[in-house]
mmCIF file of C-alpha atoms in Angstrom:
data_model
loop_
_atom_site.group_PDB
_atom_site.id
_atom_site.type_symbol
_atom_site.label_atom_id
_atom_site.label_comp_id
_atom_site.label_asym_id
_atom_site.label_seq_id
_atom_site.Cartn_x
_atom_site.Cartn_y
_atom_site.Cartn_z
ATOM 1 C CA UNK A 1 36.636 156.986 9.458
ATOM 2 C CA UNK A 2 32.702 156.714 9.625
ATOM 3 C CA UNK A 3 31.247 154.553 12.220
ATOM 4 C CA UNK A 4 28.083 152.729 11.114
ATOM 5 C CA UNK A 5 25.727 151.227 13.850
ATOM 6 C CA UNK A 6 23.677 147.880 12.979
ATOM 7 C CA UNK A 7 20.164 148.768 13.114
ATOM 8 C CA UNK A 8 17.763 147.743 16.004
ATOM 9 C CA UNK A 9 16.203 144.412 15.665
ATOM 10 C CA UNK A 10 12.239 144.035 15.853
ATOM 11 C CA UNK A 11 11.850 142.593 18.924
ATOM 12 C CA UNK A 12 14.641 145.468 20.697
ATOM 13 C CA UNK A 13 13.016 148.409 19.270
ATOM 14 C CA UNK A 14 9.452 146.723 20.719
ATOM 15 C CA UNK A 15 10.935 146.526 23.963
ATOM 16 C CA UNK A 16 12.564 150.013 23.804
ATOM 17 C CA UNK A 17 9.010 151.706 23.036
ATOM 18 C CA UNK A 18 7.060 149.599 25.852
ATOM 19 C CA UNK A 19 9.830 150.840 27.786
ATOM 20 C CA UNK A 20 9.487 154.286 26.967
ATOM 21 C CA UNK A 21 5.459 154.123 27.603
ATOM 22 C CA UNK A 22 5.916 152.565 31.066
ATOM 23 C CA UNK A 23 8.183 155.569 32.259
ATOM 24 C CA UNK A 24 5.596 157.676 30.633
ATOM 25 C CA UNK A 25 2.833 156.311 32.477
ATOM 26 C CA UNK A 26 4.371 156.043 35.347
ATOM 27 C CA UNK A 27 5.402 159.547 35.002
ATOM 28 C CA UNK A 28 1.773 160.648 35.410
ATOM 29 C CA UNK A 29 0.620 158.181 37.853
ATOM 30 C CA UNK A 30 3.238 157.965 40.763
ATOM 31 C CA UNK A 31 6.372 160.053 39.374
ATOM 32 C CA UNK A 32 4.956 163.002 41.396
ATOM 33 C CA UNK A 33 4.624 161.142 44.533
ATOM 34 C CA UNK A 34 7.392 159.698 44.487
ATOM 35 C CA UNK A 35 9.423 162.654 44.160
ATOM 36 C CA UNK A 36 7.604 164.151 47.093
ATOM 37 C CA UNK A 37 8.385 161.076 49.255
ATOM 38 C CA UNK A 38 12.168 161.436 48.039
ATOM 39 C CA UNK A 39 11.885 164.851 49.302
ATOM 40 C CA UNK A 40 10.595 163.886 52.626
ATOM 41 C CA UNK A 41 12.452 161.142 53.428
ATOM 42 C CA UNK A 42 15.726 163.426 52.793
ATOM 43 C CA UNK A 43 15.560 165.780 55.416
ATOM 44 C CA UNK A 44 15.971 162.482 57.730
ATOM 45 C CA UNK A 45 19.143 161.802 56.462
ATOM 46 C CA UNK A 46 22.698 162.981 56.008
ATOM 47 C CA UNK A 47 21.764 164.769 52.563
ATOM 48 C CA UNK A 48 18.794 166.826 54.341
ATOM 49 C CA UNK A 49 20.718 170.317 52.897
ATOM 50 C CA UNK A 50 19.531 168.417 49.432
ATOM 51 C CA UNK A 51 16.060 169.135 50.726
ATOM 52 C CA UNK A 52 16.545 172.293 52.407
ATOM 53 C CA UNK A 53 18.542 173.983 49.593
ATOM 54 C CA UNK A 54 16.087 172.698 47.046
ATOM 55 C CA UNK A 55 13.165 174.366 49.249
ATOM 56 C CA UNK A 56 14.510 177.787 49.372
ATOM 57 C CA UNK A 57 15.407 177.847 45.861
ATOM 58 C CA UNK A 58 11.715 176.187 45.043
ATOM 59 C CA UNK A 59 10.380 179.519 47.306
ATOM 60 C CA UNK A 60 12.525 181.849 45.034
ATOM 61 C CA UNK A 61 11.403 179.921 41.711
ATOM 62 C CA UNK A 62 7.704 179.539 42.556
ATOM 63 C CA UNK A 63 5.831 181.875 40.272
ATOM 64 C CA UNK A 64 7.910 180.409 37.222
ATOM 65 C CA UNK A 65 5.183 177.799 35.868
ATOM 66 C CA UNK A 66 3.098 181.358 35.644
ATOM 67 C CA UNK A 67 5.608 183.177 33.784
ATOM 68 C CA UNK A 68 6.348 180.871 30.711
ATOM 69 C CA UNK A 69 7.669 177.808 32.242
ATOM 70 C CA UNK A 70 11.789 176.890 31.563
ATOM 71 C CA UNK A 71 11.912 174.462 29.133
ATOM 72 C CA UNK A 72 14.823 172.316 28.465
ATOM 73 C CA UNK A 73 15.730 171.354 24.506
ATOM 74 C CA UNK A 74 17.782 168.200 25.791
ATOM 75 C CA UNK A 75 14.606 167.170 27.445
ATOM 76 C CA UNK A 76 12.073 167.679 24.317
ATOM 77 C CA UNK A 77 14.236 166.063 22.151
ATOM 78 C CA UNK A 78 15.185 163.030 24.484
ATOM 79 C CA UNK A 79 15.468 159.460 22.662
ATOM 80 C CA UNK A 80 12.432 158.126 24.814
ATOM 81 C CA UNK A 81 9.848 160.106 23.469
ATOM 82 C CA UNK A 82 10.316 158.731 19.699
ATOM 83 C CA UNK A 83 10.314 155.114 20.759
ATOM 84 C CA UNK A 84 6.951 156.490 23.366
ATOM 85 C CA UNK A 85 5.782 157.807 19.237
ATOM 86 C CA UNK A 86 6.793 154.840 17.806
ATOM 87 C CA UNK A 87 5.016 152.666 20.021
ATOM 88 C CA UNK A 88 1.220 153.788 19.315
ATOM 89 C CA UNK A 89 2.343 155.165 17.230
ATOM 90 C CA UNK A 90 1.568 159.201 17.218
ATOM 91 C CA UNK A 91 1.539 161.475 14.069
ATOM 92 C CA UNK A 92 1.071 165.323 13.941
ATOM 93 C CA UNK A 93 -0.262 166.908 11.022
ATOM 94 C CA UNK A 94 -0.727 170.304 9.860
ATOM 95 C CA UNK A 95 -3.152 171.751 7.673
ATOM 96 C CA UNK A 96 -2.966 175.308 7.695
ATOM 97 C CA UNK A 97 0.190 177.431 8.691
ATOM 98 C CA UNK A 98 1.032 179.923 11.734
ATOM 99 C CA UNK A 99 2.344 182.952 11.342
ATOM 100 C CA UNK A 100 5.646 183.276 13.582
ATOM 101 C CA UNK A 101 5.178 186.950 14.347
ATOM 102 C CA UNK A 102 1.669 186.249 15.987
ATOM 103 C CA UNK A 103 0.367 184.041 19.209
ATOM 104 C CA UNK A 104 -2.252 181.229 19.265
ATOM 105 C CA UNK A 105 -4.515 179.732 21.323
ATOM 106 C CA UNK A 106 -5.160 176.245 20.564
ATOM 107 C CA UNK A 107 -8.102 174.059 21.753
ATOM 108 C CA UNK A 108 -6.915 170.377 21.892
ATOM 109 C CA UNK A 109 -9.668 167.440 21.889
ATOM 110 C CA UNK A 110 -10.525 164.860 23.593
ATOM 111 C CA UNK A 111 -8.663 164.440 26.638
ATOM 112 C CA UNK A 112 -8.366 160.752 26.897
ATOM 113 C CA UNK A 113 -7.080 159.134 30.008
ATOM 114 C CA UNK A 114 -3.406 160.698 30.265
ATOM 115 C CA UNK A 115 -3.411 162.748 26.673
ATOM 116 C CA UNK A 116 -0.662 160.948 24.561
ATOM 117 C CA UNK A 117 -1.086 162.973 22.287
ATOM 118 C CA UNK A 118 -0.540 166.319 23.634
ATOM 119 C CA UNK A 119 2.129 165.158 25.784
ATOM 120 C CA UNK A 120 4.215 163.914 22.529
ATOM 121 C CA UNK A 121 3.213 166.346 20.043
ATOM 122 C CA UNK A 122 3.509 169.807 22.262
ATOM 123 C CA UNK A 123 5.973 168.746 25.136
ATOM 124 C CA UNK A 124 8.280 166.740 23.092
ATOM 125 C CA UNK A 125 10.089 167.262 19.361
ATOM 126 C CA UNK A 126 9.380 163.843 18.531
ATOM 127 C CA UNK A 127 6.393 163.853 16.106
ATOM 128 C CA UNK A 128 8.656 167.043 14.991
ATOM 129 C CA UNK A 129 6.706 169.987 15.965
ATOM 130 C CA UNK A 130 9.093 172.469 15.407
ATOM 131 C CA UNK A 131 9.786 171.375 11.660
ATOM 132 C CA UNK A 132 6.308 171.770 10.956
ATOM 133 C CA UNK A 133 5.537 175.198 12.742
ATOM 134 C CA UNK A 134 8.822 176.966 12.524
ATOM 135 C CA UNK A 135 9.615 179.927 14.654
ATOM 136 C CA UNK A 136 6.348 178.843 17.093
ATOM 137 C CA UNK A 137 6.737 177.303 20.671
ATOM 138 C CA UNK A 138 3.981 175.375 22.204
ATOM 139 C CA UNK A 139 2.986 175.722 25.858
ATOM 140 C CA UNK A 140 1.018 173.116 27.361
ATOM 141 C CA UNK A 141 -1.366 174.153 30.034
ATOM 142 C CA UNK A 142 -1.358 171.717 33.343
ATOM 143 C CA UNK A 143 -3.577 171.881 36.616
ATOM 144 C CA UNK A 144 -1.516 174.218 38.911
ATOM 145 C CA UNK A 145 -1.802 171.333 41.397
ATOM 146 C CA UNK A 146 1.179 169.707 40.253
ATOM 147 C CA UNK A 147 3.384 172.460 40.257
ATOM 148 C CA UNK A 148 3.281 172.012 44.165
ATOM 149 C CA UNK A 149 5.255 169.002 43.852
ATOM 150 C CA UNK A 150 8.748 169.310 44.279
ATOM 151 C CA UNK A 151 11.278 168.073 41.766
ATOM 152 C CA UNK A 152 7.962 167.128 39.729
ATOM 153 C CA UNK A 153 7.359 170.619 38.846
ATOM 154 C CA UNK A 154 11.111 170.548 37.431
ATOM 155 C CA UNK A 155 10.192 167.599 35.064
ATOM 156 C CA UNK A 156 6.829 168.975 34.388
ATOM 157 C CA UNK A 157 8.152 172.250 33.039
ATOM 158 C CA UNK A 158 11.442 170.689 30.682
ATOM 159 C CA UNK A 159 8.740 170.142 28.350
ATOM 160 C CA UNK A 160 7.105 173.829 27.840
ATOM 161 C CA UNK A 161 4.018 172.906 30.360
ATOM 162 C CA UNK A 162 2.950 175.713 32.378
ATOM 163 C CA UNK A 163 0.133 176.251 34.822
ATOM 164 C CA UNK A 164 -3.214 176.488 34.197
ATOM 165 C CA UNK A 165 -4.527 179.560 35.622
ATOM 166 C CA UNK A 166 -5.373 183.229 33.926
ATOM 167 C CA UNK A 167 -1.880 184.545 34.791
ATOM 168 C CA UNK A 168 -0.059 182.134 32.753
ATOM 169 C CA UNK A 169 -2.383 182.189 30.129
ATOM 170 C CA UNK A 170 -1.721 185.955 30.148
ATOM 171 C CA UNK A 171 1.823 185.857 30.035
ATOM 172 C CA UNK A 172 2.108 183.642 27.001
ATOM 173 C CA UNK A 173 -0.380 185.110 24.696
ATOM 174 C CA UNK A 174 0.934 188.773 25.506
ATOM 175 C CA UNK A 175 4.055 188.179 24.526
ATOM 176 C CA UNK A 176 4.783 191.509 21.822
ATOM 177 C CA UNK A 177 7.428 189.671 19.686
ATOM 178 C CA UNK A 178 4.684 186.931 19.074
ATOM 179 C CA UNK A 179 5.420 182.890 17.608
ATOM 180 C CA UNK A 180 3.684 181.464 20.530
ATOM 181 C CA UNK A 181 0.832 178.820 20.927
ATOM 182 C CA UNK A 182 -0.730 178.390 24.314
ATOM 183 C CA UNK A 183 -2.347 174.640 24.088
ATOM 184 C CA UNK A 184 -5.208 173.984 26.598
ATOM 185 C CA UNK A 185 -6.879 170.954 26.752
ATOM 186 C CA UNK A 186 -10.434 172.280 27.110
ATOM 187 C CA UNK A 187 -12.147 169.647 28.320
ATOM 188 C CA UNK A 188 -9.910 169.167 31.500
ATOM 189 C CA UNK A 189 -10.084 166.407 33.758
ATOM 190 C CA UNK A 190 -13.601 165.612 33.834
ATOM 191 C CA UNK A 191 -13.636 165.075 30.211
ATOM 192 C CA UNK A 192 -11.376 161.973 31.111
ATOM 193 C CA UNK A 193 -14.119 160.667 33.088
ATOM 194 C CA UNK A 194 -15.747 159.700 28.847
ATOM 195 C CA UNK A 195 -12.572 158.777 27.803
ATOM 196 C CA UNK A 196 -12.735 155.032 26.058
ATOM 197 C CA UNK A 197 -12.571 153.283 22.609
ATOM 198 C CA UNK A 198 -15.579 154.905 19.944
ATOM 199 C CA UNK A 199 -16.149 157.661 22.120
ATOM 200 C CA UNK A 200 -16.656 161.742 20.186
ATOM 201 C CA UNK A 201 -17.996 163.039 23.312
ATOM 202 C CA UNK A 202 -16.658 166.777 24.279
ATOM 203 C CA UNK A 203 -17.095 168.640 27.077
ATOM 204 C CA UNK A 204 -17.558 171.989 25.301
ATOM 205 C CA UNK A 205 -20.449 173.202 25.086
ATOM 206 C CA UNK A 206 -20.458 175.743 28.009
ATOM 207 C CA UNK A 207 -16.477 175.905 28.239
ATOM 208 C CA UNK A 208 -16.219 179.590 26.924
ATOM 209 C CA UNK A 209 -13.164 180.484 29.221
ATOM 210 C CA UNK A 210 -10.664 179.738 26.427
ATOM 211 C CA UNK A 211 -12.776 181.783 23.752
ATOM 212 C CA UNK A 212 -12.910 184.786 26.350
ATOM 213 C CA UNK A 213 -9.093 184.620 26.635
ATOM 214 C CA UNK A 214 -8.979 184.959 23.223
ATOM 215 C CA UNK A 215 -10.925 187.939 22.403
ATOM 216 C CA UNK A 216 -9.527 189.507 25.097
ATOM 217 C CA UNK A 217 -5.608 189.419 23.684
ATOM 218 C CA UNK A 218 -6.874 189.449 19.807
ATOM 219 C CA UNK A 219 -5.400 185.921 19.884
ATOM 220 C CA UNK A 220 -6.627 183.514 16.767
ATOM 221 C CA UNK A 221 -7.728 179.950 17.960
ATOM 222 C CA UNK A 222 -6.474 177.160 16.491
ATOM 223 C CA UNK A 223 -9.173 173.911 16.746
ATOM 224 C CA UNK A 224 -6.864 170.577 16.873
ATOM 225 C CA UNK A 225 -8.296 167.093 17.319
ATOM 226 C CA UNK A 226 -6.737 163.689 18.381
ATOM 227 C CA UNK A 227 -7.944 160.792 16.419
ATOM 228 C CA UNK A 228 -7.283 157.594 18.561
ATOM 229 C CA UNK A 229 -6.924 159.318 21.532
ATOM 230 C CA UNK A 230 -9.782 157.871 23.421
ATOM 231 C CA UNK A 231 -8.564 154.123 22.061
ATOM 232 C CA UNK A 232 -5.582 153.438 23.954
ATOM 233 C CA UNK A 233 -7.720 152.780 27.242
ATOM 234 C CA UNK A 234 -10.761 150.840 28.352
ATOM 235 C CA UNK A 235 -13.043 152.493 31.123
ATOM 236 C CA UNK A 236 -14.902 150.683 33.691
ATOM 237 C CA UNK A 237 -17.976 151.857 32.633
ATOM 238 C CA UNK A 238 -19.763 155.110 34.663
ATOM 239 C CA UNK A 239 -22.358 156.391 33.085
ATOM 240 C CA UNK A 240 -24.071 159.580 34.162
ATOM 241 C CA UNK A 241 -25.933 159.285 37.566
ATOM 242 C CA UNK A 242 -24.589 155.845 38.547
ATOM 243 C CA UNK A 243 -22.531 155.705 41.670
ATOM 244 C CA UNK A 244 -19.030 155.350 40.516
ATOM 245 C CA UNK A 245 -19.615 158.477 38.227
ATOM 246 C CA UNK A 246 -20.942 160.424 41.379
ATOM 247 C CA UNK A 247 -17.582 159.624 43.673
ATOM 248 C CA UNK A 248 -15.511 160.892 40.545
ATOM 249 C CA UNK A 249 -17.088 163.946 40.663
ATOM 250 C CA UNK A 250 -17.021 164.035 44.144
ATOM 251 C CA UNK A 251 -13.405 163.294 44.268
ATOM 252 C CA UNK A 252 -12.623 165.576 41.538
ATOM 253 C CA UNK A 253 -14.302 168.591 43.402
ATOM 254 C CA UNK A 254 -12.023 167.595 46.582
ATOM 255 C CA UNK A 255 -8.808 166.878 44.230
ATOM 256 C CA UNK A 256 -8.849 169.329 41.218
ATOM 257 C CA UNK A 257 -8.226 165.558 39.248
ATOM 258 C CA UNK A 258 -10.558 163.053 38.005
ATOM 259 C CA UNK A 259 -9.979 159.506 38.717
ATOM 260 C CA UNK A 260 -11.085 157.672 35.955
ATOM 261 C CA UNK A 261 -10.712 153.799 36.535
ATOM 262 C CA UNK A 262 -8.915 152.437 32.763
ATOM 263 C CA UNK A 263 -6.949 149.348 32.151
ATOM 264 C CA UNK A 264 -5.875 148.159 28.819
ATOM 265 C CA UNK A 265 -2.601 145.597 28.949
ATOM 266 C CA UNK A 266 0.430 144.598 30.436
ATOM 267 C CA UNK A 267 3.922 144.498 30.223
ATOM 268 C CA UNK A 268 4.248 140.963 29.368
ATOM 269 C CA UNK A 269 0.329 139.904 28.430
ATOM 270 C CA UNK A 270 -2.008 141.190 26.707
ATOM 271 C CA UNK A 271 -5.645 140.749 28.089
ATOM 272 C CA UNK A 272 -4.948 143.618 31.292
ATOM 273 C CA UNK A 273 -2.754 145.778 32.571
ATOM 274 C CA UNK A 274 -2.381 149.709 32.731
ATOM 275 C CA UNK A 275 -0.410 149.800 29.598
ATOM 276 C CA UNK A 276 -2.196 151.520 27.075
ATOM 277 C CA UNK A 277 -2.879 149.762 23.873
ATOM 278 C CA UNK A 278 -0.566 149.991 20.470
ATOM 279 C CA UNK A 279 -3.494 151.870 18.209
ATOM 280 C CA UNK A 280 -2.443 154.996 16.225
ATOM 281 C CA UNK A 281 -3.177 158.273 17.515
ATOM 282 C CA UNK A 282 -3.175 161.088 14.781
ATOM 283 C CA UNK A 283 -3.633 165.214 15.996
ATOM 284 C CA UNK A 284 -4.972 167.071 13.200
ATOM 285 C CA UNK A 285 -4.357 170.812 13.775
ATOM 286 C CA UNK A 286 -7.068 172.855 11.735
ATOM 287 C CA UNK A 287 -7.190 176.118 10.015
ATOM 288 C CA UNK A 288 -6.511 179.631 13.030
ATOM 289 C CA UNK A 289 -10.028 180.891 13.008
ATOM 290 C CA UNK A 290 -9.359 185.101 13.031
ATOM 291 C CA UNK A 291 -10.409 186.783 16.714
ATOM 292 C CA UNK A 292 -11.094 190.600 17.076
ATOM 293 C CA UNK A 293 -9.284 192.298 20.165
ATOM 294 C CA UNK A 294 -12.091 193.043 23.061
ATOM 295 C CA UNK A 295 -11.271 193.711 26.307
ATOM 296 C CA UNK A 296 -14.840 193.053 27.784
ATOM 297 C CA UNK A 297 -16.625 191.076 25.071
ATOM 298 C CA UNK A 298 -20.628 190.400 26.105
ATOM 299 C CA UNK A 299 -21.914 187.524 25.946
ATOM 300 C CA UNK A 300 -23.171 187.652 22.900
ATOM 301 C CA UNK A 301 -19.792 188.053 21.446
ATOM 302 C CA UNK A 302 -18.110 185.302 23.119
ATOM 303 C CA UNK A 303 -21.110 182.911 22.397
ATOM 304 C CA UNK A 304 -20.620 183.862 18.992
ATOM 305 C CA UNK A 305 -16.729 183.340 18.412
ATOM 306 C CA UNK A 306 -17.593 179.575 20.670
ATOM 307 C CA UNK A 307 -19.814 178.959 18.157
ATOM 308 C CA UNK A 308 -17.607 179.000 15.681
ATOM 309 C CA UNK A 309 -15.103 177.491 17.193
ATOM 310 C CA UNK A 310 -17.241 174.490 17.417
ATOM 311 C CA UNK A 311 -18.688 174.482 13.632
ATOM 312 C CA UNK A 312 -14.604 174.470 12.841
ATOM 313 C CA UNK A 313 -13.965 171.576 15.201
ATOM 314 C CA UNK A 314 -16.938 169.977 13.725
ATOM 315 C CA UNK A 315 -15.447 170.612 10.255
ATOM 316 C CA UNK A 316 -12.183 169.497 10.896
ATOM 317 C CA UNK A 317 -13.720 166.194 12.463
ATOM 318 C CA UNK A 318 -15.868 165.247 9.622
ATOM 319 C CA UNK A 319 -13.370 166.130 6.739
ATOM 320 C CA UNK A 320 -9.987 163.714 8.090
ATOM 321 C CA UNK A 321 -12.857 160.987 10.032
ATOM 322 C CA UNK A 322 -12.485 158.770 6.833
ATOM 323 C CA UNK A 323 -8.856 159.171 6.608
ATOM 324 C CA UNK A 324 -8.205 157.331 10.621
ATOM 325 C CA UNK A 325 -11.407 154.633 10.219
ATOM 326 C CA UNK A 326 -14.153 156.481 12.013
ATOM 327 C CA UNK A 327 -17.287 155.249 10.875
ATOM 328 C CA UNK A 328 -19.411 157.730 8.383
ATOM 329 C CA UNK A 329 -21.864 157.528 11.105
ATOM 330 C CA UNK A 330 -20.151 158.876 13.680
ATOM 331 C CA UNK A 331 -20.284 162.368 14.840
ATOM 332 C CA UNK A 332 -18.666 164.520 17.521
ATOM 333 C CA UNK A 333 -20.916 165.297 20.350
ATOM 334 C CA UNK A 334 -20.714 167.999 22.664
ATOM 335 C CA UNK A 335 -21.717 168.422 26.460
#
């Protein structure tokens, strides 16, 4: 006998995706603390072997975010993360296919505040990432800072994140029997820091680490841009040289994080809150742009690939703008 479930109302699948984007957010903005105060706090109690057991086996497992990560398929394709799609919601679309027998290096832009968009489309199966790229696994590249976090790290690495230093980077893209794709958001934390609603700025224009990588393994990049991903969030406003902007960078220098200061709504209103805002976000993954193997590429050469990375990005901007209302006008920009 077939069970058949009444479908979600309206108002309980709203609530289940605002739920889903709270845990999310709060996932990136005290999750990691929090765990590190749990930590703490049980090595004054009667569970303190929790803690102690948990910090020998951390010691054992430490170089694991630099050797591929361990992610966890009941975690990727966890409920949450399509009512977290469903709320902006968050599309993935392919234009060009990867070869499963090779790696990738993929340049994802813009940042934004707390990058939806990479989070759901290369840590989780719900935008269906694996149906569209068969045979390839993503790995999302994350500051190294949070892997020092305990039980955080755990989380962190369920969805294919792994740390962003040369090592990692290494591991992943060296990999003989190939169908991997190394995702680095190239414009890193500071990029954040220009994150809000109309805004095509990049930081790009002297990040050549990610082209060196690639020339260095024979790896193709991939260009990929988020529409919508600078929308979800307002930014209190910082331009260059003003004060707030200098004790970002000042506290990003100290940190290894930017601290950009968004709001957008609430839980139960709508005019502020740190809820980010239901507009569509839509990563468009271009065309792999072919890379020939160097070990010690000049200059020259790696200026050369970068600049072709960016007249692909550029490319890929101006050919699907129309398609997610970006005005004709409108051009990327890159710093």
């Amino acid at each position: 006998m077939k069970v058949e479930f009444a479908p979600l109302s309206v108002p309980l699948q709203r609530r289940l995706q605002t739920a889903a984007v709270v845990q999310w957010v709060c996932s990136f903005l005290g999750l990691a603390q929090c765990c590190t105060a749990v930590f703490i706090a049980l090595l004054f109690t009667r569970f303190w072997l929790v803690s102690a057991l948990y910090a020998a086996w951390w010691f054992t497992d430490r170089e694991k975010p630099c050797k591929g990560g361990r992610r966890s398929h009941v975690f990727r394709n966890c409920v949450v993360w399509r009512y977290m799609r469903d709320y902006f919601p968050i599309t993935l679309v392919k234009t060009a296919e990867l070869d499963p027998r090779q790696n990738y290096l993929m340049g994802f832009h813009p940042h934004g505040v707390l990058a939806a968009g990479a989070f759901i489309n290369f840590c989780t199966e719900a935008s269906g990432f694996s149906t569209l790229f068969p045979g390839i696994t993503p790995h999302l590249m994350l500051l190294s800072l949070w892997f020092r976090f305990p039980f955080f790290r755990d989380y962190a690495m369920s969805g294919g994140v792994v740390s962003s230093d040369k090592e990692s980077a290494s591991y992943v893209l060296q990999k003989p029997e190939g169908g991997n794709l190394l995702v680095i958001i190239v414009g890193g934390a500071q990029e954040a820091l220009d994150a809000r609603p109309g805004s095509f700025t990049l930081l790009l224009k002297n990040r050549k680490g990610f082209v060196r990588l690639a020339i260095q393994h024979g790896i193709p990049l991939v260009p990929a841009f988020s529409f919508g991903e600078n929308d979800v969030f307002d930014q209190v406003n910082n331009p260059q040289g003003s004060w707030l902007r200098r004790i970002q960078h000042c506290l990003q220098q100290i940190m290894g994080i930017s601290l950009p200061l968004f709001h957008a709504r609430g839980i139960f209103q709508y005019s502020f809150g740190m809820i980010p805002y239901r507009r569509p976000i839509c990563t468009v993954v271009g065309k792999p742009i072919p890379v020939q193997k160097k070990h010690r590429p000049s200059e020259e050469e790696v200026d050369q690939v970068h600049q072709k990375y960016l007249n692909e990005l550029s490319e890929l901007f101006e050919k699907h703008k129309a398609k997610y209302n970006v005005p004709e006008d409108s051009h990327l920009e890159f710093i």
